[in-house]
Coordinates of C-alpha atoms in Angstrom, one line a residue:
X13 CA 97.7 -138.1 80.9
X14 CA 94.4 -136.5 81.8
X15 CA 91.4 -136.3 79.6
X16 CA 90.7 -133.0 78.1
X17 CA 87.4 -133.1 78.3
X18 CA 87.4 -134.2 82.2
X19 CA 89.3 -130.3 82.3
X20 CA 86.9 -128.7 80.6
X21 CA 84.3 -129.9 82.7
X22 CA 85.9 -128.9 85.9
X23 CA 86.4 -125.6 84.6
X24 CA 82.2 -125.2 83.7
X25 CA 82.1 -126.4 87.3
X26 CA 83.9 -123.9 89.1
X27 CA 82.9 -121.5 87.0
X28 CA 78.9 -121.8 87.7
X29 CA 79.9 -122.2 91.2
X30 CA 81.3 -118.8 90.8
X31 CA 78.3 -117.5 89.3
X32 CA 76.1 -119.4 91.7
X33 CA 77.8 -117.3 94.8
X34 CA 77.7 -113.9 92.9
X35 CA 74.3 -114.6 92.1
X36 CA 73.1 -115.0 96.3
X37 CA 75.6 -111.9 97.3
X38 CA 74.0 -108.8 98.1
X39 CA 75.1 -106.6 95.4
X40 CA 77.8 -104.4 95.8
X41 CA 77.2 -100.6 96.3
X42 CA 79.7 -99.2 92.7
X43 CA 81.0 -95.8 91.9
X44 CA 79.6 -95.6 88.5
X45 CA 76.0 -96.2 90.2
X46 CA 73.5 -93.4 89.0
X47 CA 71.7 -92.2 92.1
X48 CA 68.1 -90.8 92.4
X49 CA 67.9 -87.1 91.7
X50 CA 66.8 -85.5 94.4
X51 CA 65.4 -81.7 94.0
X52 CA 67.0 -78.9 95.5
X53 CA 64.8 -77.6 98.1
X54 CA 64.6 -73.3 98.9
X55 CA 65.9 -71.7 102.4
X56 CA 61.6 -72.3 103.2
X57 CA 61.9 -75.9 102.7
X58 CA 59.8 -76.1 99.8
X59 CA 61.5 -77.2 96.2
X60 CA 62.9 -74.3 94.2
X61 CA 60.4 -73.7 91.2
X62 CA 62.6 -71.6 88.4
X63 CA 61.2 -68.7 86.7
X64 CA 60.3 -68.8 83.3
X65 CA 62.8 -68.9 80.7
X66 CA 62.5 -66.7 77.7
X67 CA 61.1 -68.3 74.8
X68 CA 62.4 -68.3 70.9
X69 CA 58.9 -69.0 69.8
X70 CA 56.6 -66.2 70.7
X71 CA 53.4 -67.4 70.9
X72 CA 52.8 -71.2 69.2
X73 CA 49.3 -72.4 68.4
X74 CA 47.8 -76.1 70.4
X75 CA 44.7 -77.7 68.8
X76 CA 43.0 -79.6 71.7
X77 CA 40.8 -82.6 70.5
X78 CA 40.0 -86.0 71.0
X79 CA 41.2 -88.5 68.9
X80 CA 39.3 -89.4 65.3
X81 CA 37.8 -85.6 65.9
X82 CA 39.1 -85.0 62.6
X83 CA 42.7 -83.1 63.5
X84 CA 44.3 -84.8 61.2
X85 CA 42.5 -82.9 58.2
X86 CA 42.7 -79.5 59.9
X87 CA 46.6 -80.0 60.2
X88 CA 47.1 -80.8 56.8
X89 CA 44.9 -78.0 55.9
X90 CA 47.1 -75.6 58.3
X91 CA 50.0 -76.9 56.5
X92 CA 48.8 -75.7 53.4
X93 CA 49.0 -72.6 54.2
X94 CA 52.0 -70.4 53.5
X95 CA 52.6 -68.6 56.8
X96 CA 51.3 -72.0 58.9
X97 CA 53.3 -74.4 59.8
X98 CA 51.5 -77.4 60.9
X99 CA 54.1 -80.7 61.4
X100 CA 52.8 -84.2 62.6
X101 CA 51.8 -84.9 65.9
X102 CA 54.9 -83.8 68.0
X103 CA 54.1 -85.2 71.5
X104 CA 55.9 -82.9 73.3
X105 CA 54.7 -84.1 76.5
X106 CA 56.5 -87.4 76.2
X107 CA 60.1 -85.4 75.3
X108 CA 61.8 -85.6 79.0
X109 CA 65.0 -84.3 80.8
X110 CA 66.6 -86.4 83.4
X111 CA 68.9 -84.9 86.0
X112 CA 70.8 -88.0 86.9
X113 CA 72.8 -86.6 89.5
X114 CA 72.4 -84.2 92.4
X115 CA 75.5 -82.1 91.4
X116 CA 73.4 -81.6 88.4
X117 CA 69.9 -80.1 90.2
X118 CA 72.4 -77.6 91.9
X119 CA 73.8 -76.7 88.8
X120 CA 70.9 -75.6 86.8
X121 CA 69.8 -73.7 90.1
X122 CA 72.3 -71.9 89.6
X123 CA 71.3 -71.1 86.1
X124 CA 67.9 -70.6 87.4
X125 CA 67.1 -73.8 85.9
X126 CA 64.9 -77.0 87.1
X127 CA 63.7 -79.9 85.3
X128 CA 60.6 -78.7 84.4
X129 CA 62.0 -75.6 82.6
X130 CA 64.8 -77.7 80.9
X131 CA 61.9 -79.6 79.6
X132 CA 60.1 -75.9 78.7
X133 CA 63.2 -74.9 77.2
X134 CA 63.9 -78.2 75.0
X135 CA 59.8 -78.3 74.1
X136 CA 60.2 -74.6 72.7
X137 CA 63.4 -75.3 71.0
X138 CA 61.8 -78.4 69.8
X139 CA 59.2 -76.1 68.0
X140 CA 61.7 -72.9 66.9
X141 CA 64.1 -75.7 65.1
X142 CA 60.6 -76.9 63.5
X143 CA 59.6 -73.6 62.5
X144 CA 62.7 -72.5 61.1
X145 CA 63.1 -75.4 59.0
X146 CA 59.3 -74.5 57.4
X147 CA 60.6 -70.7 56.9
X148 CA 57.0 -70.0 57.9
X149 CA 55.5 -68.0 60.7
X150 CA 53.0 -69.7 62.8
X151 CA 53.2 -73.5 64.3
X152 CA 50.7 -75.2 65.5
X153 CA 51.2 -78.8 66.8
X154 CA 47.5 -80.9 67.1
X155 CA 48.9 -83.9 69.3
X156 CA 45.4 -85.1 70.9
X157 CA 47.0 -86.4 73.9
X158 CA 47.7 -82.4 74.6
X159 CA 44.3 -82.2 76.1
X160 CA 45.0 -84.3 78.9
X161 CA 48.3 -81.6 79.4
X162 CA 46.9 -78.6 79.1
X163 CA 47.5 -76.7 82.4
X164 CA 51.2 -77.4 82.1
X165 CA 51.0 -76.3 78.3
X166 CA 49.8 -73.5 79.7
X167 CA 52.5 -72.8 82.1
X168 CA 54.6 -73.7 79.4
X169 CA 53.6 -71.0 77.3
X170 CA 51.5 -68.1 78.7
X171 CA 51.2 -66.7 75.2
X172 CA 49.9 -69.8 73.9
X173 CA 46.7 -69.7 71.6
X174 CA 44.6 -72.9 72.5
X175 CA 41.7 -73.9 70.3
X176 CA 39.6 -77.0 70.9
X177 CA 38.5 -79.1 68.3
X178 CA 35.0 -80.8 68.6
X179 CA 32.6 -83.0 66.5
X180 CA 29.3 -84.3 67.1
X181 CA 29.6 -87.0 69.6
X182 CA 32.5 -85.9 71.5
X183 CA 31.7 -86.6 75.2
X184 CA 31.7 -83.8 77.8
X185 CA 35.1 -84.7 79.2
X186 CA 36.8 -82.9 76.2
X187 CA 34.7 -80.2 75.8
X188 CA 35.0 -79.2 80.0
X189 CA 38.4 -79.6 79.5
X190 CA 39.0 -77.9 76.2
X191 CA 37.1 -74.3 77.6
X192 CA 39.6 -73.9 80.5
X193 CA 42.0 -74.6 78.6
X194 CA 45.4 -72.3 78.7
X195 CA 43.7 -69.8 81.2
X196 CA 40.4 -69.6 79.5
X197 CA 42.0 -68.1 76.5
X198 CA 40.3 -71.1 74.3
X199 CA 37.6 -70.4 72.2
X200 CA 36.1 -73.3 70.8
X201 CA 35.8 -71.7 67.5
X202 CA 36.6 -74.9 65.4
X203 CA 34.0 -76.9 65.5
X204 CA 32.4 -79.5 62.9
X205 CA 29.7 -78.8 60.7
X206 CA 26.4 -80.5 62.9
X207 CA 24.4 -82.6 60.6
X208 CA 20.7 -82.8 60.4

């Protein structure tokens, strides 16, 4: 009669000899595999850049600062407001689409669609669904790291009012950036008391 445990051990042998040989095979190419988008390139050769889709919120409000610039207080001041809505930090900049298939690029060309806009779309429904929910009129979303994203906010949102937020001892790298902002529409009209 042979020893159970003798079985047992031939099995664990074959068995990481198995593994052993899957492990050094090249892997195997599988159906199921998500491939690399690719974008849809144009009849010039150049990829196909959609045109702007419209917009459920009309003209949102960004407050470009630098971190510990005091934002924090201004949003909650916003907030207070009745006609302002003014939710937590929203990075919308890190909210992404992903076209995990080719079929799928040609597709929302033919919606006159590309990632980009998708994302556009999804940022501005994003903010509408935020809105709504407030029953208030204006948003305004104060997300610091917005600074760094401002010419595709602007792109974004054409109608966009931009305002930069500084304090004394800001460095010049956020106020450069904050008076080109959207355009050139930014005034930097919120600004910190300066101290004696």
């Amino acid at each position: 009669m042979r020893d159970p445990r003798m079985s047992a051990i031939g099995k664990g042998l074959k068995r990481r000899g198995r593994l052993m040989a899957e492990a050094v095979r090249p892997p195997r190419r599988t159906l199921d595999g998500v491939p690399s988008p690719q974008s849809p390139e144009g009849a010039d050769g150049r990829p196909y850049v959609a045109p702007p889709a419209p917009r459920l919120v009309d003209s949102p409000v960004f407050v470009l600062s630098s971190v510990r610039s005091g934002s924090t207080l201004l949003r909650v001041l916003l907030n207070s407001h009745s006609q302002i809505r003014a939710p937590h930090e929203m990075h919308l900049r890190t909210v992404h689409v992903h076209l995990s298939r080719d079929f799928t690029a040609d597709a929302m060309r033919a919606l006159e669609l590309d990632k980009d806009e998708l994302e556009h779309t999804l940022w501005d429904r994003l903010l509408h669904l935020e809105l709504t929910r407030s029953g208030k009129r204006i948003i305004v979303d104060k997300t610091p790291p917005n600074t760094l994203v401002w010419p595709r906010l602007h792109r974004c949102r054409p109608s966009a009012r931009c305002r930069t937020l500084a304090h004394r001892g800001v460095g010049p790298t956020a106020g450069r950036a904050g008076s080109q902002a959207c355009g050139g529409l930014v005034r930097p009209t919120l600004t910190s008391r300066q101290g004696p």
